[in-house]
PDB file of C-alpha atoms in Angstrom:
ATOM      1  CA  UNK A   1       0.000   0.000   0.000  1.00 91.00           C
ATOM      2  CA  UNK A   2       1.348   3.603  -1.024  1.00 94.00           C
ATOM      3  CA  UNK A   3       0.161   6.317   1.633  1.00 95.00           C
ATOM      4  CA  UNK A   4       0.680   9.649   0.526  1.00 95.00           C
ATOM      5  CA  UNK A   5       0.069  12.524   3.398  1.00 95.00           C
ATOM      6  CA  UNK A   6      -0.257  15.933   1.572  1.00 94.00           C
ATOM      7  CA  UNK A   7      -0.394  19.754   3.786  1.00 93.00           C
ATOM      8  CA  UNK A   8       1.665  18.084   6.862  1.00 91.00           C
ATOM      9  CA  UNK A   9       2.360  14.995   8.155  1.00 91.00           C
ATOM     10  CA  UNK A  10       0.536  12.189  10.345  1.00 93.00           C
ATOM     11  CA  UNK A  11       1.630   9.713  12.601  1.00 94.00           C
ATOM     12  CA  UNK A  12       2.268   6.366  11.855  1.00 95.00           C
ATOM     13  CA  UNK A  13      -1.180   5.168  14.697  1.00 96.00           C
ATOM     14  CA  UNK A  14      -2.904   7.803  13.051  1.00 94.00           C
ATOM     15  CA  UNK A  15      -2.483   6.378   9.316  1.00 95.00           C
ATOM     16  CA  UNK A  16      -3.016   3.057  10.752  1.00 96.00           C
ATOM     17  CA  UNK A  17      -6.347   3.801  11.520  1.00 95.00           C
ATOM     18  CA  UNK A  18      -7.576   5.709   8.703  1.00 95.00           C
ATOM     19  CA  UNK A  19      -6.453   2.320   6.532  1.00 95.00           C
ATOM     20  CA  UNK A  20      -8.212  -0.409   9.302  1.00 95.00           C
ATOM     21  CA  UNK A  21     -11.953   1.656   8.620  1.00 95.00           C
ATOM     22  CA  UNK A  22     -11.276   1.962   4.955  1.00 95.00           C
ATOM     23  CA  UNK A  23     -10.480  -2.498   5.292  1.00 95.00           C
ATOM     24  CA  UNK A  24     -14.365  -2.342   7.758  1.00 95.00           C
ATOM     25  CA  UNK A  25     -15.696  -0.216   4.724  1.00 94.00           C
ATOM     26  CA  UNK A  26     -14.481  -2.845   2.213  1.00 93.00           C
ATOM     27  CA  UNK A  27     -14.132  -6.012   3.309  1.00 90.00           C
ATOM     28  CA  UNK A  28     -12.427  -8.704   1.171  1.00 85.00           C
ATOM     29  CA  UNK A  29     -10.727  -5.909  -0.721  1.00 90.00           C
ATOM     30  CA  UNK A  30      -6.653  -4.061  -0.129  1.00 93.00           C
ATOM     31  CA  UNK A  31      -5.702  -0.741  -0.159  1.00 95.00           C
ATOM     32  CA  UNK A  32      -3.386  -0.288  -3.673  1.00 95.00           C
ATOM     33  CA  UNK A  33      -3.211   3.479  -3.119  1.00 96.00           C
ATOM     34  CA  UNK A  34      -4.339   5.693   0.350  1.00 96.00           C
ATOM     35  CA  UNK A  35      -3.984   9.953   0.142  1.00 97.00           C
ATOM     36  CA  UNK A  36      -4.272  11.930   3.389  1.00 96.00           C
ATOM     37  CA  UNK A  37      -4.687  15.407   2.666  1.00 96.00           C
ATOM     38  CA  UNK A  38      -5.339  17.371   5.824  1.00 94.00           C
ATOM     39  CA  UNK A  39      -7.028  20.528   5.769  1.00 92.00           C
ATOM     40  CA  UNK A  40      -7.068  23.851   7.038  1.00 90.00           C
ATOM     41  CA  UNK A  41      -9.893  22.982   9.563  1.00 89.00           C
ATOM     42  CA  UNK A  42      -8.160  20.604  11.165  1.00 84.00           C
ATOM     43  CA  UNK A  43     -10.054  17.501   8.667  1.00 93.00           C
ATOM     44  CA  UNK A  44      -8.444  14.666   7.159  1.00 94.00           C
ATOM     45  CA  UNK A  45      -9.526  14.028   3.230  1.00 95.00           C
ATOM     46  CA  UNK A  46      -9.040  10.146   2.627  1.00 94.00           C
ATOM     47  CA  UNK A  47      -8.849   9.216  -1.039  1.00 95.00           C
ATOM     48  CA  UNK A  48      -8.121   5.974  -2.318  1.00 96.00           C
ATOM     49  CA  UNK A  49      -7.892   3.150  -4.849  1.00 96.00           C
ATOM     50  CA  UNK A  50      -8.646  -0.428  -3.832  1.00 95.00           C
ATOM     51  CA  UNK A  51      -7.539  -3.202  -6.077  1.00 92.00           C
ATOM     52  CA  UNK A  52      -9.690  -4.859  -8.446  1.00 85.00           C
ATOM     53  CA  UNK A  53     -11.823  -7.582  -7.560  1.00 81.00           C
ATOM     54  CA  UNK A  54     -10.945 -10.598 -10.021  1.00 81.00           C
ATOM     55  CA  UNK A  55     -14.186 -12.410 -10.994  1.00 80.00           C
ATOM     56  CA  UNK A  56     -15.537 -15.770 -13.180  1.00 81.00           C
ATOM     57  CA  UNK A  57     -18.108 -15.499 -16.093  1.00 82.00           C
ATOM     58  CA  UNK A  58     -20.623 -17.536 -15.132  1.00 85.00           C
ATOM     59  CA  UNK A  59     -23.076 -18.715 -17.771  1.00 80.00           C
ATOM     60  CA  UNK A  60     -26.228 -21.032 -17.846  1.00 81.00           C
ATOM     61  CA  UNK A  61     -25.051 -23.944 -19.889  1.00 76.00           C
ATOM     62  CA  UNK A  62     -27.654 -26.697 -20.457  1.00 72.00           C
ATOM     63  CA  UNK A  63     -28.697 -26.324 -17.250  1.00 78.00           C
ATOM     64  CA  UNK A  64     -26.181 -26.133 -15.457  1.00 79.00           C
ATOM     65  CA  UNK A  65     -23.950 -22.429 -14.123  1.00 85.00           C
ATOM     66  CA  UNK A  66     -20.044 -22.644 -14.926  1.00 84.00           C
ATOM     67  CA  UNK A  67     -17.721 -21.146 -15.797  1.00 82.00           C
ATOM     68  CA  UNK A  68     -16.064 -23.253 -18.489  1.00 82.00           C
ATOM     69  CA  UNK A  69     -17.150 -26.558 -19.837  1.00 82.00           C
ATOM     70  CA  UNK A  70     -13.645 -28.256 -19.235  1.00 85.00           C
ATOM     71  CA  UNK A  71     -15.684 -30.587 -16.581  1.00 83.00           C
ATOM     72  CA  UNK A  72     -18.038 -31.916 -18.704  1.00 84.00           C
ATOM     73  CA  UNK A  73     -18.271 -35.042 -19.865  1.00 88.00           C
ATOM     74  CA  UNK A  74     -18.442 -35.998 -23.636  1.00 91.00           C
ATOM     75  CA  UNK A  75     -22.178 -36.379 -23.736  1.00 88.00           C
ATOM     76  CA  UNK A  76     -22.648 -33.004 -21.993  1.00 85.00           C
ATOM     77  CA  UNK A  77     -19.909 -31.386 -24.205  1.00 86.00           C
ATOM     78  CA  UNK A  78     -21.991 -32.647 -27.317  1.00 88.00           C
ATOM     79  CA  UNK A  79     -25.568 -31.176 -25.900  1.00 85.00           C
ATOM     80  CA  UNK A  80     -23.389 -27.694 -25.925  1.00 83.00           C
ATOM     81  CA  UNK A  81     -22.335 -28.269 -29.493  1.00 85.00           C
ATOM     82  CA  UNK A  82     -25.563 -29.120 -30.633  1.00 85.00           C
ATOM     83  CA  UNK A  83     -27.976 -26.207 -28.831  1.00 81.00           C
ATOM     84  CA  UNK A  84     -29.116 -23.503 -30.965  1.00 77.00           C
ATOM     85  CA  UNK A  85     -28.412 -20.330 -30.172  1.00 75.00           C
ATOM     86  CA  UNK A  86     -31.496 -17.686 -30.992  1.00 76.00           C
ATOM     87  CA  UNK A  87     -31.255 -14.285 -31.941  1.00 76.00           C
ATOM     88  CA  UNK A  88     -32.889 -11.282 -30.400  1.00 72.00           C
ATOM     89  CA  UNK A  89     -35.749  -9.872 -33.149  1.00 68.00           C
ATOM     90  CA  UNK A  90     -35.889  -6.970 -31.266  1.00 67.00           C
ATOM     91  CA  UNK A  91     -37.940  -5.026 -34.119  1.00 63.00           C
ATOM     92  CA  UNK A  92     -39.969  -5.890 -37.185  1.00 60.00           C
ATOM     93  CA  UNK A  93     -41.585  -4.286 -40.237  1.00 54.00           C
TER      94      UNK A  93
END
C-alpha cells in the first residue's frame, strides 16, 4: 500500500487507523493506493484506490452455471455443441 500525506504529516497510529476503517468499509478488498490530505480545519480528506476484484463469467449452460465446460463429460460437451443459439428480433416491419 502507497500512503501519501499531503499539507503536513501524520503519525504512523494515526495512518493506521484511517487504513483499518477503509479495510471495515471494504471487506475482502486491499488498499493499492491511500492519500491523506489534511485541511485547514483541522479535517483529514481520505482518497483511495482499492484493487480490483478478479471475478468468473458464469453462464447457464444446459442447465447447469459454470464457468467453463472443461468438466463436462463428452455427452454433456456434445448437448453444448448441438444447442441452438437464438437471436434477439428486437424489431420488425
Amino acid at each position: 500500500m502507497t500512503v501519501n500525506v499531503v499539507n503536513g504529516t501524520m503519525e504512523a497510529k494515526e495512518i493506521t487507523h484511517y487504513a483499518n476503517h477503509i479495510r471495515k468499509s471494504n471487506p475482502g478488498m486491499d488498499i493499492e493506493t491511500l492519500n491523506l490530505t489534511i485541511c485547514d480545519d483541522g479535517y483529514v480528506d481520505a482518497d483511495y484506490v482499492l484493487t480490483p476484484i478478479p471475478f468468473e463469467r458464469i453462464r447457464r449452460i444446459t442447465g447447469y452455471l459454470v464457468g467453463t465446460i472443461d468438466r463436462f463429460n463428452n455427452a454433456k460437451r456434445a448437448e453444448v455443441h448441438d444447442r441452438v443459439k437464438h437471436m434477439n428480433m428486437s424489431c420488425c416491419n
